[in-house]
Amino acid sequence: MASSTYTKAVFPSSTRSASTSLASLTTKNPFLRVSSLSGSRCASCYCQRACASVVNVTSVLKTADSKSSSAHGSKPTILVSEKLGEAGLQLLREVGEVECAYDLSPEQLCNKISSCDALIVRSATKVTRQVFEASKGRLKVVGRAGVGIDNVDLQAATEYGCLVVNAPTANTIAAAEHGIALLAAMARNVAQADASIKAGKWQRNKYVGVSMVGKTLAVMGFGKVGSEVARRAKGLGMNVIAHDPYAPADRARAVGVELVSFEKAIAAADFISLHMPLTATTKKIFNDATFAKMKKGVRIINVARGGVIDEDALVKALDAGTVAQAALDVFAEEPPPKDSKLVKHENVTVTPHLGASTKEAQEGVAIEIAEAVVGALRGELSATAVNAPMVAPEVLSELAPYVLLAEKLGRLAVQLVSGGKGIKAVKVVYRSARGHDDLDTRLLRAMITKGIIEPISNSIVNIVNADFTAKEKGLRISEERIVVDSSPELPLDSIQVQISNVESKFASAVKVNGEISIEGKVKDGMPHLTCVGSFGVDVSLEGNLILCRQIDQPGMIGRVGNILADHNVNVSFMSVGRTSRGKMAIMAIGVDEEPNKVALENIGSVSAIEEFVFLKL
Ligand SMILES: NC(=O)C1=CN([C@@H]2O[C@H](COP(=O)(O)OP(=O)(O)OC[C@H]3O[C@@H](n4cnc5c(N)ncnc54)[C@H](O)[C@@H]3O)[C@@H](O)[C@H]2O)C=CC1
Ligand SMILES: O=C(O)C(=O)COP(=O)(O)O
């Protein structure tokens, strides 16, 4: 993109930037649909470029127009690397080229991924940093057909701007039921007795079990699965307590469960059922030290993740009788080594990660993930996004024009900076009639970041990686909310972008406090520039923009208009703001075409014009 600046003397802060061209700025003007916003949706086109066939708003997700190899109009490629329910596959096939390739080695996955727009996995596929690297920016979404996302490198996904979505609800009951199945099977030695009788034995005395009624069950992790386990265990007459540092007390109260500390839970329990995610904090949280604090003869059920238990410590605790029995559906390494002492232990009941494996859950999960992935490929923000803000469709719909405004303001502001690379601090001021809690600005902040960063770097910025990219580039974006007396019907009155400690190539954009400041509003659903520095203007932010500062005098609009007309440049919008009559004025001219060098020089030679800048939006 050729962005040009022409300054005619005067204002010292800007004059030295006259020769600075932002010719290196590349316009990445990707358009992805936010379908809930656009109303119309092109059923077949998932192109990353501007697509005239749809009402585009802006891209909020992947924007790698230059990197995407899915050509305009072509279907996205979706790789399914583990068994997925047919109903989900059907949904995916309606919108993309679906390849099911199971049991891929890490190398095979890396080889395939560079031609994929989406990847759907369950728990066995490790989506590592290498996978994102190998995708070379093409992969837009990873769909985890289930809950646990510990097999996806979320940090790498975020850095690469790849959305990760999961299917958090469809297998909850299946996992809870499996937890209860393991609890009962373990208490009554079902698996061991079954193996014994099949081996031709009849050992009634050996397999005397323990009762569940009246026993204390500690549910560790009182989320979706944990609370369903608790509900069912209460039905079995168990006394249920739970530990979860983040669970709301009212959820526990609703189930009739007492939330207690970790220490209290493990010390009081006869049975401990694990339902927390595997994270850096929960890794091996059950270890020598914690087993030592448990009631002797405790029984443990794990339908969460193998990694939350130190498996060697569990074997020791089983051998010592501290833990009487364990029932495990998940293992630190899956499948576990053939000679695993834990799996072979006679007091251990195992299943091969079957928690989510019911027909019903798998159909549900497949549909849930297919819908999320299809939505993501369409540029929608998912309600099950794991590494991006979840924005409800109604909020998204309301914010749509402001999302576009935010990106345009960012793009505009950065072009007003001389050089563009030294930006460190950006302040965004939102004026709104709504209360502070009633406006989610994360999406707007991301789009301002995108507008600022993309023109001056090779980074592709989207809602997923905006904060990360800003941080990486040393760009601090602060936000301020000002409550104003305007219509609360509208989410925002205006957005102002201020950049401090930089020089401007258009001195009039600099306020007395030394900051570049521009402000915009949404009018009739369209983004408008309403303020440049201290000058009020009103120009629709479409196409390109020329900002001129001139001495307020008659005939200026006509002269500039004639120059543009002579060069076949159509003026779409024009507005003049001035300090006072006969003094300084700012002319903002929206143009459909990019004026050539001669046209710009001719504008610059109009004697009353003191500086001007051409900006591509
Ligand atoms: N075996 C299987 O096939 C299945 C396993 N799972 C696993 O079960 C686990 C729970 O799943 P959901 O209930 O759906 O997730 P969830 O997100 O609804 O619940 C997890 C709960 O763990 C809590 N938690 C986080 N850190 C904790 C800590 N240090 N101590 C105690 N609690 C903590 C969270 O606050 C949250 O309430 C996940 O790890 C998931 O991967 C889920 C479905 C099937
Ligand atoms: O949803 C989860 O977290 C699960 O553990 C289910 O795993 P799966 O999809 O059966 O490999």
XYZ file of C-alpha atoms and ligand atoms in Angstrom:
672
model
C 0.000 0.000 0.000
C 1.289 3.427 -0.801
C 0.516 5.802 1.955
C 1.906 9.246 1.365
C 2.510 12.286 3.430
C 3.053 15.759 2.199
C 3.795 18.494 4.630
C 4.271 22.103 3.827
C 6.379 23.591 6.564
C 4.781 25.028 9.662
C 4.188 22.822 12.739
C 7.620 21.731 13.864
C 6.634 18.384 15.287
C 5.522 17.084 11.974
C 7.627 18.661 9.323
C 10.517 16.244 9.436
C 8.212 13.438 8.617
C 7.341 14.888 5.269
C 9.514 12.494 3.372
C 8.540 9.485 5.395
C 6.528 7.219 3.245
C 4.689 4.280 4.626
C 5.128 2.540 1.339
C 6.159 -0.525 3.227
C 2.784 -0.766 4.836
C 0.969 -3.698 3.457
C -2.744 -3.619 3.499
C -4.067 -6.781 4.861
C -7.689 -6.144 4.557
C -9.104 -9.513 5.206
C -12.724 -10.057 5.542
C -14.232 -12.885 7.383
C -17.848 -13.024 8.077
C -19.366 -12.729 11.459
C -22.448 -14.433 10.278
C -24.639 -13.397 13.114
C -23.797 -9.869 12.130
C -23.882 -9.950 8.435
C -27.279 -11.408 7.988
C -26.316 -12.908 4.670
C -23.846 -15.691 4.447
C -22.222 -17.161 1.423
C -22.806 -20.855 1.828
C -19.779 -22.071 0.016
C -17.101 -19.466 0.196
C -14.666 -19.512 3.082
C -12.197 -17.315 1.343
C -9.953 -15.253 3.539
C -10.011 -12.348 1.113
C -12.631 -9.731 0.571
C -15.585 -11.527 -0.843
C -18.072 -9.373 -2.634
C -20.769 -11.969 -2.317
C -21.388 -11.334 1.342
C -21.946 -8.441 3.644
C -18.646 -8.431 5.428
C -17.977 -6.820 8.682
C -14.416 -7.582 9.497
C -12.379 -10.495 10.477
C -12.309 -11.279 14.104
C -10.629 -14.598 13.737
C -7.978 -15.810 11.377
C -6.840 -13.205 8.927
C -3.967 -14.802 7.160
C -5.160 -13.799 3.751
C -1.718 -14.030 2.293
C -0.942 -17.280 3.997
C -4.158 -19.106 3.386
C -4.027 -21.498 0.549
C -7.742 -22.040 0.438
C -8.510 -20.177 -2.735
C -11.463 -17.895 -3.139
C -14.605 -19.939 -3.236
C -12.943 -23.217 -2.412
C -14.040 -25.375 0.457
C -11.916 -25.521 3.575
C -10.009 -28.700 4.285
C -10.869 -30.362 7.576
C -8.670 -33.103 8.961
C -10.318 -35.434 11.475
C -7.570 -37.356 13.225
C -9.673 -39.499 15.575
C -12.983 -41.295 15.368
C -15.866 -38.838 15.281
C -19.614 -39.485 15.299
C -21.253 -39.673 11.861
C -23.649 -36.788 12.496
C -20.709 -34.452 13.067
C -18.881 -35.710 10.009
C -22.010 -35.085 7.982
C -22.162 -31.474 9.144
C -18.504 -30.996 8.317
C -18.900 -32.516 4.851
C -21.606 -29.983 4.051
C -19.071 -27.190 4.271
C -15.635 -28.642 3.716
C -13.444 -31.313 2.268
C -13.227 -33.769 5.151
C -10.357 -36.189 5.492
C -10.470 -38.797 8.244
C -6.945 -40.033 8.897
C -6.558 -41.909 12.169
C -3.415 -43.042 13.981
C -1.157 -40.519 12.293
C 2.400 -40.355 13.572
C 3.550 -36.871 14.693
C 5.487 -36.560 11.428
C 2.498 -37.569 9.323
C 0.322 -35.055 11.137
C 2.883 -32.300 10.564
C 3.065 -33.199 6.891
C -0.668 -33.118 6.416
C -1.422 -30.047 8.447
C -0.017 -27.481 6.024
C -2.940 -28.158 3.710
C -5.606 -28.038 6.429
C -7.813 -25.198 7.594
C -9.208 -27.138 10.532
C -8.158 -30.092 12.620
C -10.493 -32.139 14.797
C -8.994 -34.312 17.517
C -9.976 -36.233 20.624
C -7.582 -37.013 23.457
C -5.021 -39.111 21.608
C -3.703 -36.599 19.086
C -0.974 -34.364 20.450
C -1.352 -30.967 18.850
C 2.112 -29.666 19.593
C 3.917 -26.457 18.706
C 5.473 -28.351 15.798
C 2.005 -28.895 14.367
C 1.271 -25.157 14.409
C 4.686 -24.396 12.964
C 4.160 -26.957 10.221
C 0.761 -25.473 9.389
C 2.527 -22.266 8.264
C -0.382 -20.117 9.295
C -3.059 -22.021 7.404
C -4.647 -23.796 10.343
C -7.460 -21.604 11.596
C -9.125 -23.798 14.157
C -8.423 -26.866 16.228
C -11.586 -28.558 17.433
C -11.254 -30.794 20.463
C -14.159 -33.239 20.320
C -14.417 -33.461 24.083
C -13.500 -31.458 27.168
C -9.832 -31.822 28.103
C -7.525 -29.683 25.993
C -4.320 -30.780 27.714
C -3.244 -32.458 24.451
C -3.270 -29.111 22.607
C -0.444 -26.607 23.031
C -2.656 -23.629 23.715
C 0.192 -21.160 23.972
C 1.443 -22.129 20.531
C -2.100 -22.033 19.138
C -2.545 -18.526 20.492
C 0.794 -17.342 19.163
C -0.141 -18.643 15.734
C -3.570 -17.021 15.939
C -5.283 -20.387 15.738
C -8.562 -20.690 17.569
C -9.047 -23.724 19.785
C -12.602 -24.801 20.491
C -13.852 -27.754 22.488
C -17.121 -29.568 23.072
C -17.514 -29.115 26.799
C -21.003 -30.329 27.508
C -21.988 -33.335 25.411
C -19.955 -35.946 27.289
C -20.515 -34.717 30.850
C -23.118 -37.324 31.733
C -21.167 -40.114 30.054
C -18.077 -39.265 32.098
C -20.099 -38.977 35.311
C -21.807 -42.296 34.663
C -18.451 -43.918 34.001
C -17.156 -42.508 37.273
C -20.073 -44.062 39.097
C -19.616 -47.326 37.174
C -15.975 -47.476 38.265
C -16.865 -46.560 41.833
C -19.380 -49.380 42.117
C -17.279 -51.870 40.165
C -14.283 -51.170 42.375
C -16.259 -51.337 45.635
C -17.684 -54.729 44.626
C -14.627 -56.130 42.782
C -16.666 -56.627 39.636
C -13.749 -56.674 37.192
C -11.543 -58.914 39.325
C -14.372 -61.343 40.063
C -15.317 -61.448 36.395
C -11.729 -62.288 35.407
C -11.569 -64.910 38.138
C -14.735 -66.704 37.141
C -13.712 -66.657 33.497
C -10.457 -68.276 34.585
C -12.514 -71.166 35.943
C -12.484 -70.110 39.612
C -15.301 -69.471 42.109
C -13.829 -67.177 44.784
C -16.747 -65.811 46.830
C -14.675 -65.084 49.932
C -11.881 -63.348 48.070
C -14.140 -60.780 46.475
C -16.076 -59.497 49.440
C -16.529 -55.796 48.714
C -17.284 -52.648 50.657
C -20.565 -50.805 50.816
C -20.992 -47.303 49.432
C -23.958 -46.184 51.517
C -22.982 -43.917 54.380
C -19.387 -43.574 53.119
C -17.791 -40.209 52.437
C -16.989 -39.422 48.838
C -14.693 -36.464 48.122
C -15.281 -35.052 44.665
C -12.101 -33.253 43.634
C -13.085 -30.740 40.982
C -16.696 -29.696 41.259
C -17.294 -28.745 37.640
C -19.697 -30.293 35.174
C -18.645 -33.909 35.619
C -17.828 -33.593 39.319
C -21.220 -32.163 40.196
C -23.035 -34.880 38.213
C -20.987 -37.532 40.024
C -21.887 -35.889 43.322
C -25.590 -35.884 42.459
C -25.496 -39.591 41.591
C -23.400 -40.534 44.607
C -25.924 -38.854 46.864
C -28.523 -41.090 45.261
C -26.421 -44.047 46.404
C -26.672 -42.762 49.951
C -23.106 -41.458 50.129
C -22.041 -38.439 52.131
C -20.544 -36.172 49.481
C -18.036 -33.406 50.053
C -16.163 -31.546 47.343
C -13.054 -29.529 46.819
C -12.787 -26.975 44.044
C -11.047 -23.641 44.549
C -13.133 -22.007 41.835
C -16.562 -23.581 42.253
C -19.349 -21.231 43.302
C -20.840 -22.078 46.685
C -24.397 -21.880 45.345
C -23.687 -24.694 42.855
C -22.551 -26.887 45.721
C -25.521 -25.869 47.833
C -27.881 -26.741 44.990
C -26.531 -30.290 44.955
C -26.389 -30.450 48.746
C -22.638 -30.777 48.859
C -20.225 -29.098 51.256
C -17.202 -27.426 49.643
C -14.111 -28.041 51.759
C -10.364 -27.487 51.551
C -8.108 -29.907 49.700
C -6.593 -31.131 52.975
C -9.950 -31.672 54.615
C -11.357 -33.468 51.583
C -8.551 -35.989 51.270
C -8.338 -36.588 55.012
C -12.066 -37.237 55.455
C -12.813 -39.347 52.396
C -13.398 -43.077 52.081
C -13.620 -42.612 48.324
C -11.951 -39.862 46.286
C -13.150 -39.164 42.763
C -11.015 -36.919 40.549
C -12.629 -34.412 38.194
C -10.226 -31.538 37.769
C -8.440 -30.672 34.529
C -4.773 -31.460 34.014
C -2.926 -28.166 34.307
C 0.475 -27.072 35.547
C -1.078 -26.730 39.021
C -2.860 -30.062 39.114
C -0.068 -32.142 37.595
C 0.800 -34.940 40.064
C -1.250 -33.190 42.737
C -1.805 -36.707 44.140
C 1.670 -37.761 45.184
C 3.572 -39.360 48.094
C 2.819 -36.410 50.361
C -0.908 -36.277 49.595
C -1.405 -40.057 49.755
C 0.200 -39.938 53.207
C -2.533 -37.561 54.389
C -5.385 -39.790 53.248
C -7.430 -42.101 55.432
C -5.860 -45.572 55.412
C -7.750 -47.790 52.992
C -9.074 -44.943 50.845
C -10.356 -45.813 47.354
C -9.582 -43.604 44.385
C -11.425 -43.149 41.098
C -9.866 -41.211 38.245
C -11.928 -40.342 35.191
C -10.171 -36.983 34.756
C -6.584 -37.206 33.561
C -3.824 -39.677 34.453
C -1.335 -36.840 34.879
C -2.990 -35.512 38.041
C -1.657 -38.613 39.842
C 1.978 -39.485 40.390
C 1.520 -43.059 39.230
C 4.657 -44.396 40.934
C 3.438 -42.898 44.204
C 0.060 -44.540 43.713
C 1.670 -47.957 43.219
C 3.590 -47.448 46.485
C 0.430 -46.343 48.289
C -1.433 -49.401 46.958
C 1.397 -51.710 48.035
C 1.412 -50.116 51.483
C -2.364 -50.383 51.776
C -2.739 -46.617 52.247
C -4.855 -46.771 49.136
C -6.958 -49.925 49.203
C -8.098 -49.761 45.615
C -8.001 -47.547 42.559
C -10.248 -47.439 39.513
C -8.644 -45.686 36.604
C -9.944 -44.677 33.204
C -7.035 -42.396 32.369
C -3.253 -42.694 32.496
C -0.245 -40.410 32.379
C 0.723 -42.123 29.154
C -1.996 -43.563 26.934
C -2.009 -46.382 26.243
C 0.007 -47.173 29.378
C 3.160 -49.273 28.971
C 2.384 -52.988 28.705
C 4.391 -53.719 31.833
C 2.778 -50.920 33.878
C 2.814 -51.984 37.533
C -0.186 -49.788 38.126
C -2.337 -51.416 35.463
C -1.285 -54.892 36.550
C -1.891 -54.201 40.244
C -4.537 -56.582 41.593
C -6.273 -53.779 43.482
C -6.604 -51.639 40.415
C -9.534 -51.653 38.001
C -8.846 -50.103 34.616
C -10.677 -49.030 31.472
C -9.057 -47.619 28.324
C -10.216 -43.968 28.565
C -13.850 -44.813 28.036
C -15.389 -41.966 30.035
C -16.818 -40.203 27.001
C -17.436 -43.341 25.035
C -21.156 -43.819 24.902
C -23.059 -43.726 21.626
C -25.067 -40.782 22.848
C -22.089 -38.770 24.050
C -20.096 -39.379 20.891
C -22.926 -38.263 18.628
C -23.453 -35.210 20.823
C -19.772 -34.336 20.976
C -19.421 -34.758 17.208
C -22.275 -32.346 16.526
C -21.093 -29.885 19.170
C -17.567 -29.764 17.780
C -18.622 -29.748 14.132
C -20.845 -26.726 14.750
C -18.073 -24.917 16.595
C -15.512 -25.643 13.881
C -17.836 -24.666 11.050
C -18.629 -21.444 12.890
C -14.968 -20.707 13.388
C -14.228 -21.301 9.718
C -16.923 -18.776 8.942
C -15.164 -16.273 11.151
C -17.622 -16.489 13.998
C -16.490 -16.360 17.548
C -17.315 -19.566 19.255
C -19.129 -19.920 22.525
C -16.690 -22.734 23.307
C -13.497 -20.903 22.387
C -10.699 -21.928 24.698
C -8.076 -19.345 23.773
C -10.194 -16.349 22.801
C -12.870 -14.329 24.504
C -16.238 -15.959 24.241
C -18.609 -13.376 22.896
C -22.294 -14.137 22.878
C -23.908 -13.779 19.426
C -26.154 -10.956 20.575
C -23.169 -9.000 21.916
C -21.285 -9.671 18.721
C -24.182 -8.515 16.641
C -24.467 -5.303 18.610
C -20.740 -4.612 18.476
C -20.324 -5.394 14.778
C -20.109 -1.827 13.430
C -17.874 -0.836 16.323
C -15.569 -3.747 15.588
C -15.065 -2.322 12.121
C -14.650 1.190 13.512
C -12.058 -0.039 16.011
C -9.932 -1.672 13.329
C -10.164 1.368 11.039
C -9.182 3.736 13.840
C -6.173 1.568 14.682
C -5.174 1.433 11.028
C -5.609 5.183 10.681
C -3.791 6.065 13.872
C -0.695 4.076 12.980
C -0.471 5.764 9.600
C -0.392 9.118 11.310
C 2.757 8.158 13.183
C 6.085 8.996 11.572
C 7.809 5.742 10.802
C 5.209 3.757 12.655
C 7.506 1.357 14.435
C 8.198 3.179 17.659
C 4.704 2.958 19.079
C 4.814 1.807 22.670
C 1.684 3.101 24.341
C -1.806 3.337 22.990
C -4.759 4.477 25.002
C -8.280 3.710 23.942
C -11.081 5.786 25.395
C -14.586 4.399 25.051
C -17.448 6.806 25.653
C -20.678 5.052 26.422
C -23.918 5.601 28.264
C -23.675 2.106 29.648
C -22.277 1.097 32.976
C -18.765 -0.297 33.225
C -19.878 -3.902 33.480
C -22.189 -3.624 30.536
C -19.635 -3.386 27.756
C -17.175 -6.058 26.765
C -14.309 -4.238 25.059
C -11.986 -7.215 24.471
C -13.097 -7.609 20.903
C -12.696 -3.889 20.216
C -9.272 -3.832 21.826
C -8.224 -6.778 19.695
C -9.365 -5.053 16.531
C -7.596 -1.800 17.398
C -4.466 -3.856 18.028
C -4.932 -5.550 14.680
C -5.380 -2.191 12.966
C -2.221 -0.833 14.538
C 0.059 -3.831 14.172
C -0.790 -5.349 10.818
C 0.168 -2.374 8.656
C 3.631 -2.178 10.184
C 4.589 -5.804 10.579
C 4.244 -9.216 9.065
C 2.124 -10.368 11.972
C -1.350 -11.579 11.360
C -3.433 -10.363 14.244
C -6.811 -11.656 15.257
C -8.901 -11.944 18.366
C -6.953 -15.019 19.414
C -3.467 -13.554 19.365
C -4.062 -9.799 19.635
C -3.009 -9.410 23.263
C -0.094 -11.790 22.822
C 1.146 -10.028 19.691
C 0.823 -6.590 21.288
C 2.826 -7.759 24.279
C 5.439 -9.376 22.104
C 5.883 -6.134 20.202
C 6.121 -4.104 23.381
C 2.859 -2.327 22.646
C 0.900 -1.429 25.755
C -2.783 -0.865 25.158
C -4.629 0.744 28.009
C -8.331 1.357 28.076
C -10.513 3.961 29.712
C -14.265 4.010 29.972
C -16.093 7.289 30.242
C -19.785 7.200 30.992
C -21.570 9.850 28.948
C -25.121 11.024 28.738
C -26.095 9.440 25.440
C -28.455 6.676 24.394
C -27.992 3.469 26.408
C -29.579 1.686 23.445
C -26.234 1.982 21.722
C -23.270 0.159 23.211
C -20.929 3.043 22.465
C -20.999 6.719 21.744
C -17.430 6.990 20.469
C -14.011 5.379 20.434
C -10.905 7.484 20.725
C -7.424 6.176 19.983
C -4.507 8.089 21.457
C -0.852 7.366 20.786
C 1.706 9.016 23.005
C 5.439 9.636 22.735
C 5.594 9.545 18.967
C 5.939 12.099 16.232
C 3.168 12.566 13.748
C 3.438 13.055 10.040
C 0.259 15.109 10.257
C 0.795 17.649 12.974
C -2.859 18.539 13.205
C -3.576 15.075 14.566
C -1.529 15.953 17.641
C -3.354 17.453 20.574
C -1.868 20.041 22.918
C -0.795 17.263 25.273
C 1.422 15.895 22.482
C -0.638 12.803 21.752
C -1.896 11.746 18.378
C -5.611 11.495 18.862
C -8.400 10.414 16.576
C -11.973 9.647 17.404
C -14.702 7.805 15.575
C -18.375 7.031 15.885
C -20.827 4.737 14.232
C -23.442 6.589 12.205
C -26.186 4.750 10.363
C -24.269 1.560 10.958
C -21.136 2.919 9.282
C -17.850 3.862 10.943
C -17.115 7.582 10.802
C -14.049 9.592 11.707
C -15.302 12.407 13.889
C -12.223 13.989 15.346
C -8.614 14.436 14.301
C -6.457 16.009 16.981
C -8.579 18.913 18.193
C -10.492 19.287 14.933
C -13.999 17.942 14.546
C -14.626 16.287 11.183
C -17.180 13.840 9.894
C -16.137 11.419 7.226
C -17.246 7.896 6.541
C -14.359 5.471 6.911
C -14.502 3.730 3.575
C -11.942 3.512 0.805
C -9.119 5.999 1.285
C -8.808 9.223 3.123
C -7.045 12.515 2.532
C -6.611 14.824 5.490
C -5.579 18.407 4.711
C -4.936 21.297 7.006
C -5.432 24.625 5.381
C -6.194 28.213 6.124
C -9.939 28.514 6.345
C -10.946 30.392 3.182
C -13.502 30.051 0.408
C -12.906 27.752 -2.548
C -10.738 25.127 -0.891
C -13.193 22.271 -1.330
C -13.611 23.153 -4.996
C -9.897 23.362 -5.681
C -9.035 20.053 -4.123
C -12.168 18.479 -5.599
C -11.160 19.667 -9.076
C -7.660 18.244 -8.750
C -9.085 14.880 -7.770
C -11.654 15.009 -10.578
C -8.892 15.803 -13.085
C -7.268 12.525 -12.033
C -10.450 10.518 -12.094
C -10.588 10.121 -8.353
C -14.117 9.953 -7.027
C -14.837 11.801 -3.801
C -17.152 9.768 -1.598
C -17.329 12.052 1.390
C -16.002 15.404 2.439
C -16.086 17.317 5.641
C -14.392 20.415 7.009
C -13.734 21.235 10.626
C -12.131 24.448 11.745
C -10.937 26.118 14.886
C -12.568 29.450 14.063
C -13.531 31.358 10.952
C -10.575 32.358 8.827
C -8.124 30.394 10.946
C -7.110 26.766 10.576
C -9.387 24.152 9.084
C -9.106 20.446 8.505
C -10.579 18.917 5.412
C -11.264 15.183 5.481
C -11.904 13.770 2.034
C -12.987 10.204 1.460
C -11.874 8.953 -1.964
C -12.747 5.727 -3.726
C -9.534 5.508 -5.721
C -5.977 6.004 -4.683
C -4.800 9.347 -6.128
C -1.575 9.134 -8.113
C 1.596 10.990 -7.240
C 0.827 13.927 -9.526
C -2.601 14.407 -8.027
C -1.130 14.409 -4.552
C 1.599 16.842 -5.565
C -1.002 19.142 -7.075
C -2.951 19.106 -3.832
C 0.248 19.881 -1.990
C 0.903 22.863 -4.232
C -2.343 24.596 -3.299
C -0.934 27.520 -1.409
C -3.473 27.577 1.436
C -2.815 23.912 2.246
C -0.188 23.638 4.933
C 0.018 19.897 5.309
C -1.823 16.882 4.172
C -1.670 13.131 4.420
C -3.079 10.362 2.304
C -4.240 7.344 4.296
C -5.409 4.008 3.069
C -8.016 2.385 5.267
N -12.336 -39.877 30.977
C -12.992 -39.239 30.046
O -13.294 -39.770 28.987
C -13.403 -37.845 30.306
C -12.625 -37.048 31.076
N -13.005 -35.762 31.310
C -12.124 -34.965 32.144
O -12.795 -34.623 33.330
C -12.317 -33.386 33.803
C -13.476 -32.500 34.201
O -14.318 -32.239 33.112
P -15.521 -31.209 33.286
O -16.187 -31.438 34.558
O -16.302 -31.252 32.047
O -14.713 -29.863 33.358
P -15.125 -28.554 34.145
O -14.253 -27.485 33.638
O -16.593 -28.346 34.085
O -14.732 -28.875 35.652
C -13.440 -28.904 36.119
C -13.447 -28.315 37.502
O -12.178 -28.522 38.083
C -11.943 -27.407 38.912
N -10.541 -27.296 39.259
C -9.553 -26.657 38.608
N -8.410 -26.762 39.298
C -8.691 -27.475 40.416
C -7.920 -27.895 41.522
N -6.631 -27.608 41.608
N -8.538 -28.595 42.477
C -9.843 -28.891 42.393
N -10.619 -28.500 41.376
C -10.047 -27.807 40.394
C -12.467 -26.258 38.108
O -12.727 -25.145 38.929
C -13.724 -26.832 37.526
O -14.839 -26.546 38.332
C -11.460 -32.824 32.679
O -10.115 -33.077 32.951
C -11.829 -33.634 31.498
O -10.807 -33.720 30.579
C -14.152 -35.240 30.824
C -14.955 -35.974 30.030
C -14.631 -37.348 29.678
O -13.553 -35.085 26.903
C -12.566 -35.466 27.521
O -11.876 -34.732 28.237
C -12.138 -36.843 27.413
O -11.258 -37.240 28.114
C -12.729 -37.686 26.387
O -11.667 -38.145 25.612
P -11.913 -38.849 24.212
O -12.578 -37.848 23.334
O -12.796 -40.022 24.472
O -10.563 -39.228 23.727
